Amino acid sequence: MDILYNSTRTKGNQVKASEAILKGLSEDGGLFVPERIPALDKSFRELSEMTYGQTAYEVMKLYLTDFTKDELLDCIAKAYDEKFDTDEIAPLVEADGAHYLELFHGATIAFKDMALSILPHLLTVSAKKNHVKNEIVILTATSGDTGKAALAGFANVEGTRIIVFYPKNGVSPIQEKQMVTQKGKNTYVVGIHGNFDDAQNGVKNIFGDKELAAYMDEKGFQFSSANSINIGRLVPQIVYYVYAYTKLLKKGRIRDGEKINVVVPTGNFGNILAAFYAKQMGLPIDKLVCASNENKVLYDFFRTGTYNRNREFVLTSSPSMDILISSNLERLIYHITGNDPEKNKELMEKLKEGGSYTITEEMRSKLCGFYGNYASEEETAERIHGLYQDTGYVIDTHTAVASCVFGKYKKDTGDGKVTVIASTASPYKFTRSVMEAIDSKYAKMGDFELADALSEISGVRIPKAIEEIRTAPVLHDHICEKTEMKKMITDFLGI
């Protein structure tokens, strides 16, 4: 049965999956959500014998119902290929009582590759299905990882251009070097004076600018998004939770139907929302553990029922989580209102106008499957150090936040269920923070010296993504104020 997509802010106006992917964001500012969550139609035993690509098809066919089997299989085959440096695509590594789901084996060594390897193919198929004649302009804000993964995915893809805005002083040196050295005639990277929330708000405002949209259309362009607000980003992320569960089953780590817990380092809420959708599809997940860094707006939300962005913005060693407005939380809020767009819109307007909202007790009761906590900068560094000392396994700062919160969850609850921790980035992406946590003697080294040292102590080969940028020239040196983002776009497009 076909699944249509609703806006989180308006009744009616349903669209097909391909239309939702093309639009990225609804005209009313809402996010697209499926009218219902489909159930998995294969047994866990059947799924456990499948490759990552086969699992992807079984999950994505249930959501992207206006794609033909051949279209979807072709997109999957183009996405999950030799770009990934492991045959498994998303291997599970057991260390210190948890299973780390390594989501960083793609071209840009971060979990965003898992969805952004396939999104360009889904988007170009969607454009053909809907007879789009305009050139598609991918407009994206990044806190560090989405930008490079999107740039790599869309570089030189015919019929598209991509513009990425990032906080100039809010990403790691490696993250910035990855973006500003990106090749491709259709790519454009801009650092803004501001933080990620400024970049994200600027992009959302541009999406909502009807005059600009009409002008763009007149000139032969239209916007779409590669952020996790795009349902074409979210659906592929559901796959790896299903894959992880079935691989645990195949390895004999769990019984068929046994519940597991999932821990996710969380910024914009898309990754953990994908785990929530997997649970709604029938995957036996008990607790969804939401791990925050010192920007603990989500921890406070789960603790109090109030979402309040009116606080100091903290720059941390886990910059992809330095976010105070978690856009994808809106989808969860919509679901716990009983899919009531008017109630959801009211809360989102309160957030925009006053910076906070409070959900009802009835809504809070529907969040019992979540647990929230956070890790300080000191705790994050201690966890990297401790895990390496005890096991020899090296994790990045974001994964360390999740690992630390997992420890707090076990201490608080005594829950001993098998647990999957989403390992969202390679330690090579944050070498300075990782290596200094392991031993202060590394503090005087340069970024690429640190990569060499990390390879030596971990026994893990330096990823191609790092080797490529050692001597790569800077191709993008654009910087602007947050008020100048629209001008940067029109200048790039030459309109």
Coordinates of N, CA, C and O in Angstrom, one line a residue, residues 164-293:
V164 N 26.8 24.9 0.6 CA 27.0 24.5 2.0 C 27.4 25.7 2.9 O 28.4 26.3 2.5
F165 N 26.7 26.0 3.9 CA 27.1 27.0 4.9 C 27.5 26.3 6.2 O 26.8 25.4 6.7
Y166 N 28.6 26.8 6.8 CA 29.1 26.2 8.0 C 29.6 27.3 8.9 O 30.0 28.4 8.5
P167 N 29.6 27.1 10.3 CA 30.1 28.1 11.2 C 31.6 28.2 11.1 O 32.3 27.2 11.3
K168 N 32.1 29.3 10.7 CA 33.5 29.5 10.4 C 34.4 29.0 11.5 O 35.5 28.4 11.2
N169 N 34.1 29.2 12.7 CA 35.0 28.8 13.8 C 34.3 27.7 14.7 O 34.7 27.6 15.9
G170 N 33.4 27.0 14.1 CA 32.7 26.0 14.9 C 32.8 24.6 14.4 O 32.0 23.7 14.7
V171 N 33.8 24.3 13.6 CA 34.1 22.9 13.1 C 35.5 22.6 13.4 O 36.4 23.4 13.6
S172 N 35.9 21.3 13.3 CA 37.3 20.9 13.5 C 38.1 21.3 12.3 O 37.6 21.4 11.2
P173 N 39.5 21.4 12.5 CA 40.3 21.7 11.4 C 40.2 20.7 10.2 O 40.2 21.1 9.0
I174 N 40.1 19.4 10.6 CA 40.0 18.4 9.6 C 38.6 18.6 8.8 O 38.6 18.5 7.6
Q175 N 37.5 18.8 9.6 CA 36.2 19.0 8.9 C 36.3 20.2 8.0 O 35.8 20.1 6.8
E176 N 36.9 21.3 8.4 CA 36.9 22.5 7.5 C 37.8 22.2 6.3 O 37.4 22.5 5.1
K177 N 38.9 21.5 6.5 CA 39.8 21.2 5.3 C 39.1 20.3 4.3 O 39.2 20.4 3.1
Q178 N 38.3 19.3 4.8 CA 37.6 18.5 3.9 C 36.6 19.2 3.1 O 36.5 18.9 1.9
M179 N 35.9 20.2 3.6 CA 35.0 21.0 2.9 C 35.6 22.0 1.9 O 35.2 22.0 0.7
V180 N 36.6 22.7 2.4 CA 37.1 23.8 1.5 C 38.0 23.3 0.4 O 38.4 24.1 -0.5
T181 N 38.4 22.0 0.4 CA 39.2 21.5 -0.7 C 38.3 20.6 -1.6 O 38.8 20.0 -2.5
Q182 N 37.0 20.7 -1.5 CA 36.1 19.9 -2.3 C 36.1 20.3 -3.7 O 35.9 21.5 -4.1
K183 N 36.3 19.3 -4.6 CA 36.3 19.6 -6.1 C 34.9 19.5 -6.6 O 34.0 19.0 -5.9
G184 N 34.7 20.0 -7.8 CA 33.4 19.9 -8.4 C 32.9 21.3 -8.8 O 32.8 22.2 -8.0
K185 N 32.6 21.4 -10.1 CA 32.2 22.7 -10.7 C 30.8 23.2 -10.1 O 30.5 24.4 -10.1
N186 N 30.1 22.3 -9.5 CA 28.7 22.6 -9.0 C 28.7 22.8 -7.5 O 27.7 22.8 -6.9
T187 N 29.9 22.9 -6.9 CA 30.0 22.9 -5.4 C 30.4 24.4 -5.0 O 31.1 25.1 -5.6
Y188 N 29.9 24.7 -3.8 CA 30.1 26.1 -3.2 C 30.0 26.0 -1.7 O 29.1 25.4 -1.1
V189 N 31.1 26.5 -1.0 CA 31.2 26.3 0.4 C 31.4 27.7 1.0 O 32.2 28.5 0.5
V190 N 30.6 28.0 2.1 CA 30.7 29.4 2.7 C 30.7 29.2 4.2 O 29.9 28.6 4.8
G191 N 31.8 29.9 4.8 CA 31.8 30.0 6.2 C 31.1 31.2 6.7 O 31.2 32.3 6.1
I192 N 30.2 31.1 7.7 CA 29.5 32.2 8.2 C 30.1 32.6 9.6 O 30.5 31.8 10.3
H193 N 30.0 33.9 9.9 CA 30.3 34.4 11.2 C 29.1 34.2 12.1 O 28.1 34.9 12.0
G194 N 29.1 33.1 12.8 CA 28.0 32.7 13.7 C 28.1 31.2 14.0 O 29.1 30.6 13.7
N195 N 27.1 30.7 14.7 CA 27.2 29.2 15.0 C 26.3 28.4 14.1 O 25.7 28.9 13.2
F196 N 26.2 27.1 14.4 CA 25.4 26.3 13.5 C 23.9 26.7 13.5 O 23.3 26.6 12.4
D197 N 23.4 27.0 14.6 CA 22.0 27.4 14.6 C 21.7 28.6 13.7 O 20.7 28.7 13.1
D198 N 22.7 29.5 13.7 CA 22.5 30.7 12.8 C 22.5 30.2 11.3 O 21.7 30.7 10.5
A199 N 23.4 29.3 11.0 CA 23.4 28.7 9.6 C 22.1 28.0 9.3 O 21.5 28.2 8.2
Q200 N 21.6 27.2 10.2 CA 20.4 26.4 10.0 C 19.2 27.3 9.9 O 18.3 27.1 9.0
N201 N 19.1 28.3 10.8 CA 18.0 29.2 10.7 C 18.0 30.0 9.4 O 16.9 30.3 8.8
G202 N 19.2 30.4 9.0 CA 19.3 31.1 7.7 C 18.8 30.3 6.5 O 18.1 30.8 5.7
V203 N 19.2 29.0 6.5 CA 18.8 28.1 5.5 C 17.2 27.9 5.5 O 16.5 28.0 4.5
K204 N 16.7 27.7 6.7 CA 15.2 27.6 6.8 C 14.5 28.8 6.3 O 13.4 28.7 5.7
N205 N 15.0 30.0 6.7 CA 14.4 31.2 6.2 C 14.4 31.4 4.7 O 13.5 31.8 4.1
I206 N 15.5 31.0 4.1 CA 15.6 31.0 2.7 C 14.6 30.1 2.0 O 14.0 30.4 1.0
F207 N 14.5 28.9 2.6 CA 13.5 27.9 2.1 C 12.1 28.5 2.2 O 11.2 28.2 1.3
G208 N 11.8 29.3 3.2 CA 10.5 29.9 3.3 C 10.3 31.2 2.6 O 9.2 31.8 2.7
D209 N 11.3 31.6 1.8 CA 11.2 32.9 1.1 C 10.5 32.7 -0.2 O 11.1 32.3 -1.2
K210 N 9.2 33.0 -0.3 CA 8.4 32.7 -1.5 C 8.8 33.6 -2.7 O 8.8 33.1 -3.8
E211 N 9.2 34.8 -2.4 CA 9.7 35.7 -3.5 C 10.9 35.2 -4.1 O 11.1 35.2 -5.4
L212 N 11.8 34.7 -3.3 CA 13.1 34.1 -3.8 C 12.8 32.8 -4.6 O 13.4 32.6 -5.7
A213 N 11.9 32.0 -4.1 CA 11.5 30.8 -4.8 C 11.0 31.1 -6.2 O 11.3 30.4 -7.2
A214 N 10.1 32.1 -6.3 CA 9.5 32.5 -7.6 C 10.6 33.0 -8.5 O 10.6 32.7 -9.7
Y215 N 11.5 33.8 -8.0 CA 12.6 34.3 -8.8 C 13.5 33.2 -9.3 O 14.0 33.2 -10.4
M216 N 13.8 32.3 -8.4 CA 14.7 31.1 -8.7 C 14.0 30.3 -9.9 O 14.6 29.9 -10.8
D217 N 12.7 30.1 -9.7 CA 12.0 29.3 -10.7 C 12.0 30.0 -12.1 O 12.2 29.4 -13.1
E218 N 11.9 31.3 -12.1 CA 12.0 32.1 -13.3 C 13.3 32.0 -14.0 O 13.4 31.9 -15.2
K219 N 14.4 31.8 -13.2 CA 15.7 31.7 -13.7 C 16.1 30.2 -13.9 O 17.3 29.9 -14.3
G220 N 15.2 29.3 -13.6 CA 15.4 27.8 -13.9 C 16.1 27.1 -12.8 O 16.8 26.0 -13.0
F221 N 15.8 27.5 -11.6 CA 16.4 26.8 -10.4 C 15.3 26.5 -9.4 O 14.3 27.2 -9.3
Q222 N 15.5 25.5 -8.5 CA 14.7 25.3 -7.4 C 15.5 24.7 -6.3 O 16.4 23.9 -6.5
F223 N 15.1 25.0 -5.0 CA 15.9 24.5 -3.9 C 15.4 23.1 -3.5 O 14.3 22.7 -3.6
S224 N 16.4 22.3 -2.9 CA 16.1 21.1 -2.1 C 17.1 21.1 -1.0 O 18.1 21.9 -1.0
S225 N 17.0 20.1 -0.1 CA 17.8 20.1 1.0 C 18.5 18.7 1.2 O 18.0 17.7 0.9
A226 N 19.8 18.8 1.7 CA 20.5 17.5 2.0 C 20.6 17.3 3.5 O 21.2 16.4 4.0
N227 N 20.0 18.3 4.3 CA 20.0 18.1 5.8 C 19.1 17.0 6.1 O 18.2 16.5 5.3
S228 N 19.1 16.6 7.4 CA 18.3 15.5 7.8 C 16.8 15.9 8.0 O 16.0 15.1 8.3
I229 N 16.5 17.2 7.7 CA 15.1 17.6 7.5 C 14.5 16.9 6.3 O 13.3 16.8 6.2
N230 N 15.3 16.5 5.3 CA 14.8 15.8 4.1 C 14.5 14.4 4.4 O 15.4 13.6 4.9
I231 N 13.3 13.9 4.1 CA 12.9 12.5 4.4 C 13.8 11.5 3.7 O 14.0 10.4 4.1
G232 N 14.4 12.0 2.6 CA 15.3 11.2 1.8 C 16.6 10.9 2.6 O 17.4 10.0 2.2
R233 N 16.9 11.7 3.6 CA 18.1 11.5 4.5 C 17.7 10.5 5.6 O 18.4 9.7 6.0
L234 N 16.4 10.7 6.1 CA 16.0 10.0 7.3 C 15.8 8.5 7.0 O 16.2 7.6 7.8
V235 N 15.1 8.2 5.9 CA 14.7 6.8 5.6 C 16.0 5.9 5.5 O 16.0 4.8 6.1
P236 N 17.0 6.3 4.8 CA 18.2 5.4 4.7 C 18.9 5.2 6.1 O 19.6 4.2 6.3
Q237 N 18.7 6.1 7.0 CA 19.3 6.0 8.4 C 18.6 4.9 9.2 O 19.2 4.3 10.1
I238 N 17.3 4.6 8.9 CA 16.6 3.5 9.6 C 17.3 2.2 9.3 O 17.3 1.3 10.2
V239 N 17.8 2.1 8.1 CA 18.4 0.8 7.7 C 19.4 0.2 8.6 O 19.4 -1.0 9.0
Y240 N 20.4 1.1 9.0 CA 21.5 0.5 9.8 C 21.1 0.0 11.2 O 21.8 -0.8 11.7
Y241 N 20.0 0.5 11.7 CA 19.6 -0.1 13.0 C 19.0 -1.5 12.8 O 19.2 -2.4 13.6
V242 N 18.2 -1.6 11.7 CA 17.7 -3.0 11.4 C 18.9 -3.9 11.1 O 18.9 -5.1 11.6
Y243 N 19.8 -3.4 10.3 CA 21.0 -4.3 10.0 C 21.8 -4.7 11.2 O 22.2 -5.8 11.4
A244 N 22.0 -3.7 12.2 CA 22.7 -4.0 13.4 C 22.0 -5.1 14.2 O 22.7 -6.1 14.7
Y245 N 20.7 -5.0 14.4 CA 20.0 -6.0 15.1 C 20.1 -7.4 14.5 O 20.4 -8.4 15.2
T246 N 19.9 -7.4 13.2 CA 19.9 -8.8 12.6 C 21.3 -9.4 12.6 O 21.4 -10.6 12.6
K247 N 22.3 -8.5 12.6 CA 23.7 -9.1 12.6 C 24.0 -9.6 14.0 O 24.7 -10.6 14.2
L248 N 23.5 -8.9 15.0 CA 23.6 -9.5 16.4 C 23.0 -10.8 16.5 O 23.5 -11.7 17.2
L249 N 21.8 -10.9 15.9 CA 21.1 -12.2 15.9 C 21.9 -13.3 15.2 O 22.0 -14.4 15.7
K250 N 22.4 -12.9 14.0 CA 23.2 -13.9 13.2 C 24.5 -14.4 14.0 O 24.8 -15.6 14.0
K251 N 25.1 -13.5 14.8 CA 26.3 -13.8 15.5 C 26.0 -14.5 16.8 O 26.9 -14.9 17.5
G252 N 24.7 -14.7 17.1 CA 24.3 -15.4 18.4 C 24.4 -14.5 19.6 O 24.4 -15.1 20.7
R253 N 24.5 -13.2 19.4 CA 24.6 -12.3 20.6 C 23.3 -12.1 21.3 O 23.2 -11.7 22.4
I254 N 22.2 -12.2 20.5 CA 20.8 -12.1 21.0 C 19.9 -13.2 20.5 O 20.3 -13.8 19.5
R255 N 18.8 -13.4 21.2 CA 17.8 -14.4 20.7 C 16.8 -13.6 19.7 O 16.7 -12.4 19.8
D256 N 16.2 -14.3 18.9 CA 15.2 -13.8 18.0 C 14.1 -13.1 18.8 O 13.4 -13.7 19.6
G257 N 13.9 -11.8 18.6 CA 12.9 -11.0 19.3 C 13.4 -10.4 20.6 O 12.6 -9.6 21.2
E258 N 14.6 -10.7 21.0 CA 15.1 -10.1 22.3 C 15.3 -8.6 22.1 O 15.8 -8.2 21.1
K259 N 15.0 -7.9 23.1 CA 15.1 -6.4 23.1 C 16.5 -6.0 23.3 O 17.2 -6.6 24.2
I260 N 16.9 -4.9 22.6 CA 18.2 -4.3 22.8 C 18.0 -2.8 23.1 O 16.9 -2.3 23.0
N261 N 19.1 -2.2 23.6 CA 19.0 -0.7 23.8 C 19.9 -0.1 22.7 O 20.9 -0.8 22.2
V262 N 19.6 1.1 22.3 CA 20.4 1.8 21.3 C 20.8 3.2 21.9 O 20.0 3.9 22.4
V263 N 22.1 3.5 21.8 CA 22.6 4.8 22.3 C 23.1 5.6 21.1 O 23.9 5.1 20.3
V264 N 22.6 6.9 21.1 CA 23.0 7.7 19.9 C 23.5 9.1 20.4 O 22.7 9.8 21.1
P265 N 24.7 9.5 20.0 CA 25.1 10.9 20.2 C 24.3 11.8 19.4 O 24.2 11.6 18.2
T266 N 23.7 12.8 20.0 CA 22.5 13.5 19.3 C 22.7 15.0 19.3 O 23.0 15.6 20.3
G267 N 22.5 15.6 18.1 CA 22.6 17.0 17.9 C 21.3 17.5 17.3 O 20.4 18.1 17.9
N268 N 21.1 17.2 16.0 CA 19.9 17.6 15.3 C 18.7 16.6 15.4 O 17.7 16.9 14.8
F269 N 18.9 15.5 16.1 CA 17.9 14.5 16.4 C 17.5 13.6 15.3 O 16.7 12.7 15.4
G270 N 18.1 13.7 14.1 CA 17.7 12.9 13.0 C 18.2 11.4 13.2 O 17.4 10.5 12.9
N271 N 19.4 11.2 13.7 CA 19.9 9.8 13.8 C 19.1 9.0 14.8 O 18.8 7.9 14.6
I272 N 18.8 9.6 16.0 CA 18.0 8.9 17.0 C 16.6 8.8 16.6 O 15.9 7.8 16.9
L273 N 16.1 9.7 15.8 CA 14.7 9.6 15.3 C 14.6 8.4 14.3 O 13.6 7.7 14.3
A274 N 15.6 8.2 13.5 CA 15.7 7.0 12.7 C 15.6 5.7 13.5 O 14.9 4.7 13.1
A275 N 16.2 5.7 14.7 CA 16.1 4.5 15.5 C 14.7 4.4 16.1 O 14.2 3.3 16.3
F276 N 14.1 5.5 16.4 CA 12.7 5.5 16.9 C 11.8 5.0 15.8 O 10.9 4.1 16.1
Y277 N 12.0 5.4 14.5 CA 11.2 4.8 13.4 C 11.4 3.3 13.3 O 10.4 2.6 13.1
A278 N 12.6 2.9 13.4 CA 12.9 1.4 13.4 C 12.1 0.7 14.5 O 11.6 -0.4 14.2
K279 N 12.1 1.3 15.7 CA 11.4 0.6 16.8 C 9.9 0.6 16.4 O 9.2 -0.4 16.7
Q280 N 9.3 1.7 15.9 CA 7.9 1.7 15.5 C 7.6 0.7 14.4 O 6.5 0.2 14.3
M281 N 8.6 0.3 13.6 CA 8.4 -0.7 12.5 C 8.4 -2.1 13.1 O 8.1 -3.0 12.3
G282 N 8.7 -2.3 14.4 CA 8.7 -3.6 15.0 C 10.1 -4.1 15.4 O 10.2 -5.2 15.9
L283 N 11.1 -3.3 15.2 CA 12.5 -3.7 15.7 C 12.5 -3.7 17.2 O 12.0 -2.7 17.8
P284 N 12.9 -4.8 17.8 CA 12.8 -4.9 19.3 C 13.9 -4.0 20.0 O 14.9 -4.5 20.5
I285 N 13.6 -2.8 20.0 CA 14.4 -1.8 20.8 C 13.6 -1.4 22.1 O 12.5 -1.1 22.0
D286 N 14.3 -1.5 23.2 CA 13.7 -1.1 24.4 C 13.9 0.4 24.7 O 13.1 1.2 24.4
K287 N 15.1 0.8 25.1 CA 15.4 2.2 25.4 C 16.2 2.8 24.3 O 17.2 2.2 23.8
L288 N 15.8 4.0 23.9 CA 16.6 4.9 23.0 C 17.3 5.9 23.9 O 16.6 6.8 24.5
V289 N 18.6 5.8 24.0 CA 19.4 6.6 24.9 C 19.9 7.8 24.1 O 20.8 7.6 23.2
C290 N 19.5 9.0 24.5 CA 19.8 10.2 23.8 C 21.0 10.8 24.5 O 20.9 11.3 25.7
A291 N 22.2 10.9 23.9 CA 23.4 11.4 24.5 C 23.7 12.8 24.0 O 23.9 13.0 22.8
S292 N 23.9 13.7 24.9 CA 24.2 15.1 24.6 C 25.6 15.5 25.1 O 26.1 14.9 26.1
N293 N 26.2 16.5 24.5 CA 27.4 17.1 25.1 C 27.0 18.3 26.0 O 25.8 18.3 26.4

